[in-house]
Amino acid sequence: MNGRRTFLRGFVSVLLSGGAIGGILEILPSKADAREVPPKGQKWYGFGVSVDKCIGCARCMEACKNENNVPREPFFFRTWVERYITRKNGTTVVKAIGPNEEQLQEAASDKSILRSFFVPKLCNQCASPPCVQVCPVGATFQTKDGVVLVNEKTCIGCRYCIQACPYGARYLHPVTHTADKCTFCYHRISHGLLPACVEVCPTQARVFGDLNAAASPMSRFLRMNKIHVLKPGLNTEPKVYYASLDGEVR
Amino acid sequence: MGKFFERFPDPLARLIVVVLALAVVGVVVVFGLIPESMMDVKAQWADAVKREEARPIKYAGFHACAECHEELYDTKKKGYHRDLSCETCHGAAKAHTEDPDKVKPEIPAQRAFCPQCHAYNPSRPRGFPMINPVAHNPLKACASCHNPHDPKPPTTPKECSACHGEIARMKAVSHHVQLACTKCHDVPQRHKVSPRSVRPSKPQTREFCGKCHGKDATDKMAKNAPKIDLAQHGEKYVCWQCHYPHSPEVEQ
Amino acid sequence: MNPEFIHTLHELLPQIQGYIYPNEIEIHWGLLIVVYPYITGVVAGAFILASLVKVFNVKEVQPLYRLSLLTALAYLLVAPMALVAHLGHPERFYEILLTPQTSSAMAMFGFVYAWYLMAVLLLEIWFVHRTDMIAWAEQETGVMRFIHRTLALFSRDTGERAVAFDHKALKVITIVGIPSAFLLHGYVGFIFGSIKANPWWSSVLIPIVFLFSAIVSGIALVILLYMVITPLTGGKISMKCVDKAVDFLFYAVIVDFSLELVDFIHRVYQSEEEIKILSEMVMNKLFASLIIVQVLLGMLVPLTLISLTKIFWRRFHLNEDLRKMVYFIAVILIQFGIFATRWNVVIGGQMFSKSFRGLTTYKMEFGGIEGLLFSIALLALPIVILAVLTKILPPWEEMHSQPDSEGVEVAGS
């Protein structure tokens, strides 16, 4: 009897002291979370993608790798473009494109295509980023203008953030051995320039701007389109907004 | 000191000494040896932001070229390529703005370059000008007919397929293959020059399709076309709400 | 950039089925991260077995008590090695101590409970061996004497008050240690279970399943070690002890199996979006490791074998050697099964794309830090450490003792 009582006492005390504290600390928002609405005048960057305008030329992919010194091998991408083909029989096939892919001269099989389009993807710079939440050393964080960055000096390369990203936006840089991803070309936007991918897009399928600005291409984009985000059910609050996003896109 | 420890049983006393020693070492290390900056994550973030902002810039930006290349820039502003950055085709040019004589951006003259955007691809949006790079004026450089800074077709296209490749290709293997686009769409001449300023018309009524597909159709071309009773067939709807006119499907 | 690494990735390209996000081709958590939960699982399981003696007074498994504690310590020392070796920057591991992020399970739970259990384990081992170390030191000379005196913190008190305190402290520490052992492996499950991005991992049940499979592997391993080491060191295996330990193993396997079955039924019944790609992955990529090794060989066969020894009690009761052999096979199969469980969770979770449209492959290296050789070394290292520990704190007297079912007290408790 005594053993059981002491056990229960010990169990509860450990739970209260160890387990509960650990558990409560778990759900505390990390210092890097900026869930509050930013104050007036504070920039809060967002991105817009018009799926209907993308021609799948992949110039954005080239420009990004060029501007940000991303390894040229096809395994590391800060941004990429997916091609969706939905056929009349209901199947959907997806492929990531590269520049000058064997353009499908499918004159005959055109008939079986029901819908087809390109979808540019990049880091969604979530307002509630799961990658920031799981970083054990606080190497990845959210700036006050809403961009999620990685501090490559303190990143220990545990790859937890890469696992936590629902969008596949992160990769481990093969040279620095730290996590890497799209930064909205932070070094450009902080000097008033546009991100490289937005710069070179020939059809204005990519739009970038301050979500708080009163009049800008970004605010028009948000007004004139039905807006979607990727994987809204995961509540990551992405800040890359898609217009005319098809339901087949994940 | 010894008296103090005598209150505790021997093993406990020794453990207390060890724990206290470890605590002292811990305090000395944490507060004495480790520099503040290593424990301040906010300072690390600020540093990281500074480093990020200082990265080198490769693309000069949309307006950078205007400063020296004003004429070309103004030409581009009027043509179909007005929304393109110079760097979209000429590549990163920041280095050129810093040392214009030494570093020159590329001038992409090869035929393989323009099809990166303009080759026919069914996934590209409707109305985007697309050509078949193999068949379209083979061996001629694109720039020999199209000024890249003000690209226009050298002659006004006669066929709608010049821009509406996907629709043309689909129609070409459909039951409507023998119908010219103009059979159903009135195309103002201006549309071929400035497509977004004026659009072709589209049929508005069921009777339009009835001209060939109604029971009492009189059109010569409609001799073998399937006929339906306009009054009853799909009465609530207009024809194209079910049938895609460019590749009309019929239930077997 | 390592050209071999890039070459490996190129080789993976043609093996992709369907569509994966381009960055997903590299499987980030490989063999080392499969080894880590296996090792910490053994720690938790071995500690729970030790607690059975102290807290629940299961006297029959007394011979396993010190062995379990030493096993737990040996494995706990090796566990962080797997993690640090896997980092992109192992030399920066201290960052987790200097600027830990409070919302990260890896930072908070990992270190809180690893150190907690380390403290608990060390204290328990100390209290168990204190009087023995004093006795040994008195008989020895030279290095061993110095080691034992230092480890005993230069204590010489074997009086009633001190020994009574030892006993009381042991009881408290073990009680406190049980939940921390639970949490040590529960948190590993939480690290996976809290990732909403990954539907193979994201589940409330994962921490519980991890915990119970840990208990299974720990108990099985200690039984295995006991059955091998005891005759090798000149003792006789106590079948009463092994029978009782196998009983607990049996219950643990039943609970573990039920939990995994519930998880499976739940997923299939709810049939959410990801079920298609996950079924494809299980039937194509994980068929051997999941269906054959984890379920069939790792759980159903051992369960059946142990059940047989209970159902045909009369036959097995008389034939001790047959029973020993059946138990031996069962505990070995269980080790493979639990390792396969870790494999299926860790590697399986990365083989399907988060686009739910494709599968990739894990190419295991042979050499290098992420390679098979290094992991085999890491798995063998705790045995080496255990050998060293048994040299310093020999458990032979207890291990070779033969408790009877009335619970006769034996040395060292």
mmCIF file of C-alpha atoms in Angstrom, chain A residues 194 198-202, chain B residues 61-63 65 76 81-90:
data_model
loop_
_atom_site.group_PDB
_atom_site.id
_atom_site.type_symbol
_atom_site.label_atom_id
_atom_site.label_comp_id
_atom_site.label_asym_id
_atom_site.label_seq_id
_atom_site.Cartn_x
_atom_site.Cartn_y
_atom_site.Cartn_z
ATOM 1 C CA LEU A 194 12.032 43.562 -56.163
ATOM 2 C CA VAL A 198 9.517 38.988 -59.649
ATOM 3 C CA GLU A 199 12.007 41.101 -61.544
ATOM 4 C CA VAL A 200 12.425 38.714 -64.453
ATOM 5 C CA CYS A 201 8.927 37.260 -64.713
ATOM 6 C CA PRO A 202 7.757 38.232 -68.231
ATOM 7 C CA GLY B 61 16.183 46.105 -61.528
ATOM 8 C CA PHE B 62 13.506 47.245 -63.923
ATOM 9 C CA HIS B 63 14.474 50.894 -64.202
ATOM 10 C CA CYS B 65 18.821 50.397 -67.718
ATOM 11 C CA LYS B 76 10.235 48.924 -75.303
ATOM 12 C CA HIS B 81 7.411 43.466 -74.215
ATOM 13 C CA ARG B 82 6.697 46.561 -72.084
ATOM 14 C CA ASP B 83 6.110 44.498 -68.981
ATOM 15 C CA LEU B 84 9.399 42.641 -69.288
ATOM 16 C CA SER B 85 12.504 43.687 -67.435
ATOM 17 C CA CYS B 86 15.537 44.175 -69.638
ATOM 18 C CA GLU B 87 17.155 41.572 -67.457
ATOM 19 C CA THR B 88 14.489 39.004 -68.294
ATOM 20 C CA CYS B 89 16.276 38.454 -71.595
ATOM 21 C CA HIS B 90 19.675 40.021 -71.012
#
